[in-house]
Coordinates of C-alpha atoms and ligand atoms in Angstrom, one line a residue:
M146 CA -2.5 17.5 2.2
H147 CA -5.0 15.2 0.7
K148 CA -2.3 13.2 -0.9
Y149 CA -0.4 12.7 2.3
R150 CA -3.6 11.7 4.0
L151 CA -4.2 9.0 1.4
L152 CA -0.7 7.6 1.8
L153 CA -0.8 7.8 5.6
S154 CA -4.1 6.1 5.9
R155 CA -3.1 3.3 3.6
Y156 CA 0.5 2.7 4.8
F157 CA 0.9 4.3 8.2
K158 CA -2.3 3.3 9.9
P159 CA -1.4 -0.3 10.5
Y160 CA 1.6 0.9 12.5
L161 CA -0.3 3.3 14.8
R162 CA 0.5 1.3 17.9
Q163 CA 4.2 1.4 17.2
A164 CA 3.8 5.1 16.5
A165 CA 2.1 5.6 19.8
W166 CA 5.1 4.0 21.5
L167 CA 7.4 6.3 19.6
G168 CA 5.3 9.2 20.8
A169 CA 5.6 8.1 24.4
L170 CA 9.4 7.7 24.1
L171 CA 9.6 11.2 22.6
L172 CA 7.6 12.7 25.5
A173 CA 9.8 11.0 28.0
G174 CA 12.8 12.4 26.2
V175 CA 11.4 15.9 26.3
I176 CA 10.8 15.8 30.0
L177 CA 14.3 14.5 30.7
R178 CA 15.8 17.2 28.4
L179 CA 13.9 19.9 30.3
L180 CA 15.0 18.4 33.6
N181 CA 18.8 18.3 33.0
P182 CA 19.5 22.0 32.8
Q183 CA 17.6 22.4 36.1
I184 CA 20.1 20.0 37.8
L185 CA 22.9 22.0 36.2
R186 CA 21.5 25.2 37.6
N187 CA 21.3 23.7 41.1
F188 CA 24.8 22.4 40.8
I189 CA 26.2 25.8 39.9
D190 CA 24.3 27.6 42.6
A191 CA 25.4 25.0 45.1
A192 CA 29.0 25.5 44.0
S193 CA 28.9 29.3 44.2
A194 CA 27.3 28.9 47.7
H195 CA 30.2 26.6 48.7
A196 CA 27.9 23.7 49.4
A197 CA 29.1 20.3 50.7
A198 CA 30.8 18.1 48.2
S199 CA 28.3 15.3 48.8
V200 CA 25.4 17.5 47.6
M201 CA 27.2 18.4 44.5
L202 CA 28.3 14.9 43.8
R203 CA 24.7 13.7 44.0
Q204 CA 23.6 16.4 41.6
A205 CA 26.4 15.5 39.2
G206 CA 25.4 11.8 39.5
W207 CA 21.8 12.6 38.6
Y208 CA 22.9 14.7 35.6
L209 CA 24.9 11.8 34.4
V210 CA 22.1 9.3 34.8
I211 CA 19.7 11.5 32.9
A212 CA 22.1 12.2 30.2
I213 CA 22.6 8.5 29.7
L214 CA 18.8 7.9 29.8
I215 CA 18.4 10.5 27.1
Q216 CA 20.8 8.7 24.9
G217 CA 19.1 5.4 25.5
L218 CA 15.8 6.9 24.7
S219 CA 17.0 8.4 21.4
L220 CA 18.4 5.0 20.5
A221 CA 15.1 3.4 21.1
E222 CA 13.4 6.2 19.2
T223 CA 15.6 5.8 16.2
W224 CA 15.1 2.0 16.1
L225 CA 11.3 2.3 16.3
A226 CA 11.1 5.1 13.8
T227 CA 13.3 3.2 11.3
N228 CA 11.2 0.1 11.7
I229 CA 7.9 1.9 11.2
G230 CA 9.4 3.7 8.2
L231 CA 10.6 0.5 6.5
L232 CA 7.6 -1.6 7.4
A233 CA 5.3 1.1 5.9
T234 CA 7.4 1.8 2.8
N235 CA 8.1 -1.8 2.0
R236 CA 4.4 -2.3 1.7
L237 CA 4.3 0.7 -0.6
R238 CA 7.3 -0.7 -2.5
S239 CA 5.7 -4.0 -3.1
D240 CA 2.4 -2.4 -4.1
L241 CA 4.2 -0.2 -6.6
A242 CA 6.2 -3.1 -8.0
R243 CA 3.0 -5.1 -8.4
H244 CA 1.3 -2.1 -10.0
C245 CA 4.1 -1.6 -12.5
L246 CA 4.1 -5.2 -13.5
G247 CA 0.4 -4.9 -14.2
L248 CA 0.8 -1.9 -16.4
D249 CA 0.5 -2.4 -20.2
M250 CA 3.4 -2.9 -22.6
S251 CA 3.2 0.5 -24.1
F252 CA 3.9 2.0 -20.6
H253 CA 6.9 -0.3 -20.2
K254 CA 8.2 0.6 -23.7
Q255 CA 8.2 4.2 -22.7
H256 CA 9.8 3.9 -19.2
T257 CA 13.1 2.2 -18.7
P258 CA 13.6 -0.3 -15.8
G259 CA 16.1 2.2 -14.3
E260 CA 13.4 4.8 -14.1
M261 CA 11.1 2.3 -12.4
I262 CA 13.8 1.5 -9.9
E263 CA 14.2 5.2 -9.0
R264 CA 10.4 5.4 -8.5
V265 CA 9.9 2.2 -6.6
D266 CA 12.9 2.6 -4.4
G267 CA 14.2 6.2 -4.6
D268 CA 11.0 8.1 -4.2
V269 CA 9.7 5.6 -1.7
G270 CA 12.8 5.9 0.4
T271 CA 12.3 9.6 0.6
L272 CA 8.8 8.9 1.8
G273 CA 10.2 6.6 4.5
N274 CA 11.3 9.4 6.7
F275 CA 8.0 11.1 6.2
F276 CA 6.2 8.0 7.4
S277 CA 8.4 7.2 10.3
R278 CA 9.2 10.6 11.7
F279 CA 7.2 13.4 10.3
V280 CA 4.1 13.4 12.6
V281 CA 6.0 12.2 15.6
E282 CA 8.9 14.5 15.2
I283 CA 6.8 17.6 14.6
A284 CA 4.7 16.8 17.6
G285 CA 7.8 16.1 19.7
S286 CA 9.4 19.3 18.6
L287 CA 6.4 21.4 19.4
V288 CA 6.0 19.8 22.8
L289 CA 9.7 20.4 23.6
M290 CA 9.5 23.9 22.3
A291 CA 6.4 24.7 24.4
G292 CA 8.1 23.0 27.4
I293 CA 11.2 25.2 27.1
L294 CA 9.1 28.4 26.7
V295 CA 7.0 27.5 29.7
M296 CA 10.2 26.9 31.7
M297 CA 11.5 30.3 30.6
F298 CA 8.3 32.0 31.8
T299 CA 8.8 30.3 35.2
I300 CA 12.3 31.7 35.4
D301 CA 11.3 35.3 34.5
W302 CA 8.4 36.7 32.4
R303 CA 10.9 38.9 30.5
V304 CA 12.9 35.9 29.4
G305 CA 9.7 34.1 28.5
I306 CA 8.5 36.9 26.3
A307 CA 11.8 37.5 24.6
F308 CA 12.2 33.9 23.6
S309 CA 8.6 33.5 22.5
L310 CA 9.1 36.4 20.1
F311 CA 12.5 35.0 19.0
T312 CA 11.0 31.5 18.4
A313 CA 8.1 32.9 16.4
L314 CA 10.4 35.0 14.3
T315 CA 12.8 32.1 13.6
L316 CA 9.9 29.9 12.6
L317 CA 8.5 32.5 10.3
L318 CA 11.8 33.2 8.6
T319 CA 12.8 29.6 8.1
Y320 CA 9.3 28.8 6.8
R321 CA 9.8 31.5 4.3
L322 CA 13.1 30.0 3.2
K323 CA 12.1 26.4 3.3
D324 CA 11.2 26.1 -0.4
A325 CA 14.4 27.6 -1.7
A326 CA 16.1 24.3 -2.4
V327 CA 13.1 22.3 -3.4
P328 CA 13.1 22.9 -7.2
H329 CA 16.8 22.1 -7.2
Y330 CA 16.3 18.8 -5.4
R331 CA 13.5 17.9 -7.8
K332 CA 15.8 18.5 -10.8
A333 CA 18.6 16.5 -9.1
R334 CA 16.3 13.5 -8.6
Q335 CA 15.2 13.7 -12.2
A336 CA 18.8 13.8 -13.4
S337 CA 19.6 10.8 -11.2
A338 CA 16.6 8.9 -12.6
E339 CA 17.8 9.6 -16.1
L340 CA 21.3 8.5 -15.3
F341 CA 19.9 5.2 -13.8
G342 CA 17.9 4.6 -17.0
F343 CA 21.0 5.2 -19.1
L344 CA 23.2 2.9 -17.0
E345 CA 20.6 0.2 -16.9
E346 CA 20.3 0.2 -20.7
R347 CA 24.0 0.2 -21.4
L348 CA 24.8 -2.4 -18.8
S349 CA 22.1 -4.8 -20.2
G350 CA 23.5 -4.2 -23.6
T351 CA 27.1 -4.8 -22.5
E352 CA 27.8 -7.6 -25.0
D353 CA 26.9 -5.4 -28.0
V354 CA 28.6 -2.4 -26.6
R355 CA 31.9 -4.3 -26.1
A356 CA 31.7 -6.3 -29.2
N357 CA 31.3 -3.1 -31.3
G358 CA 34.1 -1.3 -29.5
A359 CA 31.6 1.3 -28.2
V360 CA 32.9 1.4 -24.6
G361 CA 34.5 4.7 -25.1
Y362 CA 31.4 6.3 -26.6
V363 CA 29.2 4.9 -23.9
L364 CA 31.6 6.3 -21.2
R365 CA 31.6 9.7 -22.8
R366 CA 27.8 9.7 -22.8
F367 CA 28.0 8.6 -19.2
Y368 CA 30.1 11.6 -18.3
Q369 CA 27.7 13.8 -20.2
Q370 CA 24.8 12.4 -18.3
S371 CA 26.6 12.6 -15.0
R372 CA 27.3 16.3 -15.4
P373 CA 23.7 17.5 -14.8
V374 CA 23.5 15.1 -11.8
L375 CA 26.5 16.8 -10.3
R376 CA 25.3 20.3 -11.1
H377 CA 21.8 19.9 -9.7
W378 CA 22.9 18.1 -6.5
A379 CA 25.6 20.6 -5.9
T380 CA 23.2 23.5 -6.4
A381 CA 20.5 21.9 -4.2
A382 CA 23.0 21.2 -1.5
G383 CA 24.4 24.7 -1.7
V384 CA 21.0 26.4 -1.5
G385 CA 20.0 24.0 1.2
V386 CA 23.0 24.9 3.3
L387 CA 22.4 28.6 2.7
S388 CA 18.9 28.4 4.0
F389 CA 20.1 26.3 6.9
G390 CA 22.9 28.8 7.4
S391 CA 20.5 31.5 8.1
A392 CA 19.0 29.4 10.8
W393 CA 22.4 29.0 12.4
V394 CA 22.9 32.7 12.4
L395 CA 19.6 33.0 14.2
F396 CA 20.6 30.4 16.8
A397 CA 23.7 32.4 17.5
I398 CA 21.6 35.5 18.0
G399 CA 19.4 33.5 20.3
A400 CA 22.4 32.6 22.4
A401 CA 23.5 36.3 22.5
I402 CA 20.0 37.3 23.7
S403 CA 20.0 34.7 26.4
L404 CA 23.4 35.9 27.7
A405 CA 22.5 39.6 27.5
L406 CA 19.2 38.9 29.4
G407 CA 21.0 36.8 31.9
A408 CA 23.6 39.4 32.6
Y409 CA 21.0 42.1 32.9
L410 CA 18.9 40.0 35.4
F411 CA 21.9 39.0 37.3
Q412 CA 23.2 42.5 37.7
H413 CA 19.9 43.6 39.1
G414 CA 20.0 40.7 41.5
L415 CA 16.9 39.1 40.1
V416 CA 18.5 35.7 39.4
T417 CA 21.4 33.6 40.6
I418 CA 24.4 32.8 38.4
G419 CA 23.0 29.2 38.1
T420 CA 19.8 30.6 36.6
V421 CA 21.8 32.7 34.1
F422 CA 23.3 29.4 33.0
L423 CA 19.9 27.8 32.9
I424 CA 18.6 30.5 30.6
F425 CA 21.6 30.0 28.3
R426 CA 21.0 26.2 28.3
Y427 CA 17.3 26.5 27.5
A428 CA 18.1 28.9 24.7
D429 CA 20.6 26.4 23.4
L430 CA 18.1 23.6 23.8
L431 CA 15.6 25.6 21.8
N432 CA 17.7 25.1 18.7
Q433 CA 16.9 21.4 18.7
P434 CA 13.2 21.6 18.0
L435 CA 13.6 24.6 15.7
D436 CA 16.3 22.7 13.7
S437 CA 14.2 19.6 13.6
L438 CA 11.1 21.5 12.5
I439 CA 13.1 23.2 9.7
R440 CA 14.4 19.8 8.6
Q441 CA 11.0 18.2 8.7
F442 CA 9.6 21.0 6.6
Q443 CA 12.3 20.5 4.1
D444 CA 11.7 16.8 4.1
L445 CA 8.1 17.4 3.7
Q446 CA 8.9 19.2 0.4
Q447 CA 11.0 16.4 -0.9
A448 CA 8.4 13.9 0.4
G449 CA 5.7 16.0 -1.3
A450 CA 7.5 15.7 -4.7
S451 CA 8.0 12.0 -4.2
A452 CA 4.4 11.5 -3.0
I453 CA 3.1 13.1 -6.1
R454 CA 5.2 11.0 -8.3
V455 CA 4.3 7.8 -6.4
L456 CA 0.6 8.6 -6.4
D457 CA 0.7 9.5 -10.1
L458 CA 2.2 6.1 -10.8
L459 CA -0.3 4.4 -8.7
A460 CA -3.1 6.3 -10.4
L461 CA -2.0 5.1 -13.9
R462 CA -4.5 2.6 -15.2
S463 CA -3.3 0.0 -17.6
A464 CA -4.4 0.5 -21.2
I465 CA -5.5 -3.2 -21.0
P466 CA -8.5 -3.2 -18.7
D467 CA -8.8 -6.4 -16.7
M468 CA -12.5 -6.7 -16.1
G469 CA -13.5 -10.0 -17.7
Q470 CA -15.5 -12.5 -15.7
R471 CA -15.9 -15.4 -18.1
E472 CA -14.6 -18.9 -17.6
L473 CA -12.6 -21.1 -19.9
P474 CA -12.8 -24.9 -19.8
S475 CA -9.6 -26.2 -18.3
G476 CA -7.5 -29.0 -19.6
T477 CA -8.8 -28.9 -23.1
A478 CA -7.6 -27.4 -26.4
L479 CA -9.2 -24.0 -27.1
A480 CA -10.5 -22.6 -30.3
V481 CA -9.2 -19.3 -31.6
H482 CA -11.0 -16.8 -33.8
C483 CA -9.6 -13.7 -35.3
E484 CA -12.1 -11.4 -37.0
E485 CA -11.0 -8.3 -39.1
V486 CA -8.3 -7.5 -36.6
A487 CA -6.3 -4.3 -37.1
F488 CA -3.6 -2.9 -34.9
S489 CA -0.9 -0.2 -34.6
Y490 CA 1.5 0.3 -31.7
P491 CA 0.6 3.2 -29.6
Q492 CA 2.9 6.2 -30.3
P493 CA 5.1 7.5 -27.6
E494 CA 3.6 10.6 -26.0
G495 CA 6.0 13.1 -27.6
A496 CA 5.6 11.7 -31.1
R497 CA 1.8 11.6 -30.7
S498 CA 1.5 15.3 -29.9
I499 CA 3.6 16.2 -32.8
A500 CA 1.5 14.0 -35.1
E501 CA -1.7 15.4 -33.8
G502 CA -0.4 18.9 -34.3
N503 CA -0.1 18.4 -38.0
E504 CA -3.1 16.3 -38.4
D505 CA -6.2 17.3 -40.3
E506 CA -9.2 15.1 -41.2
N507 CA -7.7 13.6 -44.3
T508 CA -4.6 12.3 -42.6
A509 CA -6.8 10.9 -39.9
Q510 CA -8.6 8.8 -42.5
A511 CA -5.3 7.8 -44.1
G512 CA -4.2 6.7 -40.6
E513 CA -6.8 4.0 -40.6
A514 CA -5.4 2.3 -43.7
D515 CA -1.9 2.7 -42.3
H516 CA -2.3 0.2 -39.5
L517 CA 0.7 -2.0 -38.9
L518 CA -1.6 -5.0 -39.0
S519 CA -5.0 -5.0 -40.7
G520 CA -7.6 -7.3 -42.1
I521 CA -6.4 -10.4 -40.2
N522 CA -9.0 -13.2 -40.2
F523 CA -8.5 -16.8 -39.2
H524 CA -10.2 -19.5 -37.3
L525 CA -8.7 -22.4 -35.5
P526 CA -10.9 -25.2 -34.2
P527 CA -9.6 -26.8 -30.9
G528 CA -6.6 -28.9 -31.5
T529 CA -5.5 -27.4 -34.9
I530 CA -2.2 -25.8 -35.6
L531 CA -1.7 -22.6 -37.5
G532 CA 1.6 -22.0 -39.2
L533 CA 2.3 -18.2 -39.3
L534 CA 4.7 -17.3 -42.1
G535 CA 6.1 -14.0 -43.3
R536 CA 9.3 -12.1 -43.6
T537 CA 11.0 -10.3 -40.7
G538 CA 9.0 -7.2 -39.8
S539 CA 5.7 -8.5 -41.4
G540 CA 4.0 -8.4 -38.0
K541 CA 4.0 -12.0 -36.9
T542 CA 5.3 -11.4 -33.4
T543 CA 2.9 -8.4 -33.1
L544 CA -0.1 -10.7 -33.8
T545 CA 0.9 -13.0 -31.0
R546 CA 1.2 -10.1 -28.6
L547 CA -2.5 -9.3 -29.4
L548 CA -3.5 -12.8 -28.4
V549 CA -2.0 -12.6 -25.0
R550 CA -3.3 -9.1 -24.6
F551 CA 0.0 -7.3 -24.3
Y552 CA -1.9 -4.9 -26.5
D553 CA -5.5 -4.7 -27.6
P554 CA -6.4 -4.5 -31.3
V555 CA -7.6 -1.2 -32.6
Q556 CA -10.3 -2.9 -34.6
G557 CA -11.8 -6.4 -34.8
V558 CA -12.2 -9.1 -32.3
L559 CA -10.0 -11.9 -31.0
R560 CA -11.7 -14.8 -29.3
L561 CA -10.4 -17.6 -27.2
G562 CA -12.8 -20.5 -26.6
D563 CA -15.9 -18.5 -27.5
A564 CA -15.1 -15.5 -25.4
P565 CA -13.8 -12.2 -26.8
L566 CA -10.4 -11.7 -25.0
P567 CA -11.5 -8.6 -23.0
E568 CA -14.3 -10.8 -21.4
L569 CA -11.7 -13.1 -19.9
P570 CA -9.8 -12.3 -16.7
L571 CA -6.2 -11.5 -17.7
A572 CA -4.7 -14.0 -15.3
L573 CA -6.9 -16.7 -16.7
L574 CA -6.1 -15.8 -20.3
R575 CA -2.4 -15.8 -19.7
Q576 CA -2.6 -19.0 -17.7
R577 CA -4.4 -20.8 -20.6
I578 CA -2.1 -19.6 -23.3
G579 CA 1.5 -20.8 -23.3
L580 CA 3.7 -18.3 -25.1
V581 CA 7.3 -19.1 -26.1
T582 CA 8.9 -16.0 -27.5
Q583 CA 12.1 -15.7 -29.5
D584 CA 13.7 -13.9 -26.7
I585 CA 13.5 -16.3 -23.7
Q586 CA 14.2 -14.7 -20.4
L587 CA 16.1 -16.8 -17.9
F588 CA 16.6 -15.7 -14.4
D589 CA 19.6 -15.8 -12.1
A590 CA 18.1 -18.8 -10.1
S591 CA 18.0 -22.5 -10.0
L592 CA 16.8 -24.6 -12.9
R593 CA 13.8 -25.5 -10.8
D594 CA 12.8 -21.9 -10.2
N595 CA 13.4 -21.1 -13.9
L596 CA 11.0 -23.8 -14.9
T597 CA 8.3 -23.2 -12.3
L598 CA 8.8 -19.5 -12.4
F599 CA 9.2 -19.6 -8.6
D600 CA 6.0 -21.4 -7.9
P601 CA 6.8 -23.7 -5.0
A602 CA 3.5 -25.6 -5.4
I603 CA 4.9 -27.5 -8.4
P604 CA 6.5 -30.7 -7.0
D605 CA 9.8 -31.9 -8.4
Q606 CA 8.2 -35.1 -9.7
R607 CA 6.0 -33.0 -12.0
I608 CA 9.0 -31.1 -13.4
L609 CA 10.9 -34.4 -14.0
A610 CA 7.8 -35.9 -15.6
A611 CA 7.6 -32.9 -17.9
L612 CA 11.2 -33.2 -18.8
A613 CA 10.6 -36.9 -19.5
E614 CA 7.5 -36.2 -21.6
L615 CA 9.4 -33.7 -23.7
G616 CA 12.2 -36.1 -24.2
L617 CA 14.7 -34.0 -22.2
L618 CA 15.8 -36.4 -19.6
D619 CA 19.0 -37.2 -21.4
W620 CA 19.7 -33.5 -21.7
Y621 CA 18.9 -33.1 -18.0
G622 CA 21.4 -35.8 -17.3
T623 CA 24.2 -33.8 -19.0
L624 CA 23.7 -31.0 -16.6
P625 CA 26.5 -30.4 -14.1
Q626 CA 25.9 -31.8 -10.7
G627 CA 22.8 -30.5 -8.9
G628 CA 20.0 -31.5 -11.3
L629 CA 17.1 -29.1 -10.6
N630 CA 19.3 -27.2 -8.2
T631 CA 21.7 -26.2 -11.0
K632 CA 22.1 -22.5 -11.0
L633 CA 21.4 -20.8 -14.3
E634 CA 23.5 -17.8 -15.3
P635 CA 21.6 -14.6 -15.4
G636 CA 20.2 -14.1 -18.9
G637 CA 21.0 -17.8 -19.5
S638 CA 24.3 -16.8 -21.1
R639 CA 25.6 -20.4 -20.8
L640 CA 22.7 -21.9 -22.7
S641 CA 22.4 -22.1 -26.4
A642 CA 19.3 -20.6 -28.1
G643 CA 18.0 -24.1 -28.6
E644 CA 18.4 -25.1 -25.0
A645 CA 16.8 -21.9 -23.8
Q646 CA 13.8 -22.7 -26.0
L647 CA 13.7 -26.2 -24.6
L648 CA 13.5 -24.8 -21.1
A649 CA 10.7 -22.5 -22.2
F650 CA 8.8 -25.5 -23.5
V651 CA 9.0 -27.1 -20.1
R652 CA 7.8 -23.9 -18.5
V653 CA 4.8 -23.9 -20.8
F654 CA 4.2 -27.6 -20.5
L655 CA 4.0 -27.4 -16.7
R656 CA 1.1 -24.9 -17.0
D657 CA -0.8 -27.2 -19.3
P658 CA -2.3 -24.5 -21.5
G659 CA -5.1 -24.8 -24.1
L660 CA -3.3 -22.7 -26.7
I661 CA 0.4 -22.7 -27.5
I662 CA 2.0 -19.8 -29.3
L663 CA 5.5 -20.6 -30.4
D664 CA 7.7 -17.9 -31.9
E665 CA 10.4 -20.1 -33.3
A666 CA 13.9 -18.8 -33.0
S667 CA 15.2 -18.1 -36.5
S668 CA 18.8 -18.9 -35.6
R669 CA 20.1 -22.2 -36.9
L670 CA 20.6 -25.0 -34.4
D671 CA 22.9 -27.9 -34.2
P672 CA 21.4 -31.2 -35.4
V673 CA 21.2 -32.7 -31.9
T674 CA 19.4 -29.8 -30.4
E675 CA 17.2 -29.6 -33.5
A676 CA 16.1 -33.2 -33.1
R677 CA 15.4 -32.6 -29.4
L678 CA 13.4 -29.6 -30.2
D679 CA 11.4 -31.4 -32.8
R680 CA 10.5 -34.2 -30.3
A681 CA 9.6 -31.7 -27.7
V682 CA 7.5 -29.6 -30.0
E683 CA 5.7 -32.7 -31.1
R684 CA 4.8 -33.7 -27.6
L685 CA 4.0 -30.1 -26.5
L686 CA 1.5 -29.6 -29.3
Q687 CA -0.3 -32.9 -28.7
G688 CA -4.0 -32.2 -27.9
R689 CA -3.5 -28.5 -28.0
T690 CA -4.4 -25.6 -30.3
A691 CA -1.3 -23.9 -31.5
I692 CA 0.0 -20.9 -33.5
I693 CA 3.5 -21.4 -34.7
I694 CA 5.7 -18.8 -36.2
A695 CA 7.8 -21.2 -38.1
H696 CA 11.2 -20.7 -39.7
R697 CA 12.0 -24.4 -40.3
L698 CA 10.3 -26.7 -42.8
R699 CA 9.9 -29.4 -40.2
T700 CA 7.8 -27.1 -38.0
V701 CA 5.8 -25.8 -40.9
Q702 CA 4.9 -29.3 -41.8
R703 CA 3.1 -29.8 -38.5
A704 CA 0.6 -27.0 -39.3
D705 CA -2.9 -27.8 -40.4
R706 CA -3.5 -24.3 -41.7
I707 CA -1.2 -21.7 -43.1
L708 CA -1.4 -17.9 -42.8
I709 CA 1.1 -15.8 -44.7
L710 CA 1.7 -12.1 -43.7
E711 CA 3.2 -9.4 -45.8
N712 CA 3.7 -5.9 -44.4
G713 CA 1.0 -6.6 -41.9
R714 CA -1.5 -7.8 -44.5
Q715 CA -2.8 -11.3 -44.7
V716 CA -1.9 -12.4 -48.2
E717 CA -2.7 -16.1 -48.0
Y718 CA -4.7 -18.3 -45.6
G719 CA -5.9 -21.9 -46.0
E720 CA -5.4 -25.6 -45.3
R721 CA -1.7 -26.4 -45.6
Q722 CA -2.3 -29.5 -47.7
A723 CA -4.5 -27.6 -50.1
L724 CA -2.1 -24.8 -50.4
A725 CA 0.8 -27.1 -50.9
N726 CA -1.0 -28.9 -53.7
D727 CA -2.0 -25.7 -55.5
A728 CA 1.0 -24.8 -57.6
G729 CA -0.2 -21.2 -57.9
S730 CA -0.3 -20.5 -54.2
L731 CA 2.3 -18.4 -52.5
F732 CA 2.9 -21.2 -50.0
A733 CA 3.7 -23.7 -52.8
R734 CA 6.1 -21.1 -54.2
L735 CA 7.7 -20.6 -50.8
L736 CA 8.2 -24.3 -50.5
R737 CA 9.8 -24.5 -53.9
T738 CA 12.2 -21.6 -53.4
G739 CA 13.2 -22.9 -50.0
L740 CA 11.3 -21.7 -47.0
E741 CA 14.3 -21.1 -44.8
E742 CA 15.9 -18.7 -47.2
A743 CA 12.7 -16.9 -48.1
L744 CA 11.7 -16.3 -44.5
A745 CA 15.1 -15.4 -43.1
Ligands
ADP866 N1 7.0 -2.4 -29.3 C1 6.9 -1.9 -30.6 N2 6.6 -0.6 -30.7 C2 6.5 -0.1 -32.0 N3 6.8 -0.8 -33.1 C3 7.1 -2.1 -33.0 C4 7.2 -2.7 -31.7 N4 7.5 -4.0 -31.9 C5 7.6 -4.2 -33.3 N5 7.4 -3.1 -33.9 C6 7.3 -2.9 -35.4 O1 6.3 -3.6 -35.9 C7 6.6 -4.2 -37.1 C8 6.4 -5.7 -37.0 O2 7.2 -6.3 -36.1 P1 7.1 -7.8 -35.7 O3 5.7 -8.1 -35.3 O4 8.1 -8.0 -34.6 O5 7.5 -8.6 -37.0 P2 8.0 -10.1 -37.2 O6 7.8 -10.8 -35.9 O7 7.1 -10.6 -38.3 O8 9.4 -10.0 -37.6 C9 8.1 -3.9 -37.4 O9 8.1 -2.8 -38.3 C10 8.6 -3.4 -36.0 O10 9.5 -2.4 -36.2
MG867 MG1 9.2 -11.7 -34.7

């Protein structure tokens, strides 16, 4: 219950007024529902007493008016309830989305986007009903039920007692059965989440899948993954219907009791035929709140499972605590220090427990030396450029991830300006570092939005000025009509790697960072794009500190210092000029053998 209270107070409270309206509508509906059978009774009694047609017509008219009112009320109820549900859950959705985006990279490596979607939308959707209807509907049902039972007591005390007992018994029995389907629903949801994850991954890899002729295999896996989905949903639905079915049997028994009681009372001249019908109608009406209570309890179970999952997710703290308070000078190049840094990627949970199971103290010691990166030391005064060299897999990209705090080092300290990274607010840190990765993500949006990353505060003049500064106006001129409004394809599929990188430069340039990290694409570029890139890089690096993972000689030659990595170890570090002049240095050897081949 505590968990519901938490969610309710955070997301339902702001809508209490609407909920009060909903309650009022429900109450009005209850009263009208209780009233209508009474009119029917009067009508029947009038008919059997051969009353005047005008009397009967008036009663029929009232019946009709009330029936229409009831429908109108339930329309309004549904509208309000849906609104409350969506308003509340949309807030929860956006909170969850923001929370997920704030979680660390190791979390995102372990959970697929598809799984996130199922959490942020699927589970929250289940909670929607809970927010909108649960309290109101339970209250409404209880009031209606009490109203019906009171009415039955006013008809005859025997009827009242019989149906009170019947109601209590039905509630007890269905309460017993309510959990039967829950574990099946939980399994079904999990299977769905896994299928989503699978689909998301394969669809985003569609190019590789098709190019390698793997469509058939992927489809077969898809069928295999779908099978548990079918099985669990079918079981859940079956068990659900069975427990509902028992309720329907009970309702039929209720109807039989009402008819038997009515017949008995009528034969003893205690009630009119209209009242017999009234008893029958009330017994029938009783099904409604009973049914709705059963449903709400079932939903509560599903909502409970979802609430737990949602709260678990909200309770996850990022492995990268964001508690820094320090400031950084803006608009200037920033110094970078790296002292004795060592790092290994966190192991996925399953792998970790296996590793820990076999671990004794010796291997724990060996683990230290086994870090992916270790013993990294360098220092960049403001405005200097570090060329980071090394073969594929030597840990260059990993080192840049430490600088933007996608991960924290296991040992050692990284400083920006003079502040150790954890002492800086994450937002500030990432605002002052411009990162251009090898894998540039473009969005299905206009060129403008892709450059500003949807920040409407950046005026077009500034974007155009940035394009001009980076020497891209001629490229901009070649764009199809629309200029900044040009739509980019999702994933930037129409842009070459070089063009994508140019766009990423503009992005970074607009943010005016104090440190640029450039993970140069290793693919070869056509000479025109290459010349453009060179010009843009030149301008981008002006007056900034930079770390460049370079694959091309032209870029390496911009560097003031060189750091060479091999298997995560720093094998050479020094002034570029000095290293180039020292024939025995690794760097000089690299230059002789041809950088671009050696670093491929
Ligand atoms: N997210 C990750 N989780 C675990 N291991 C990773 C991850 N990213 C890279 N690695 C591993 O770290 C090593 C260094 O990778 P990386 O830093 O990308 O090298 P480089 O950029 O020099 O090619 C590689 O062995 C790679 O398999
Ligand atoms: Mg890399």
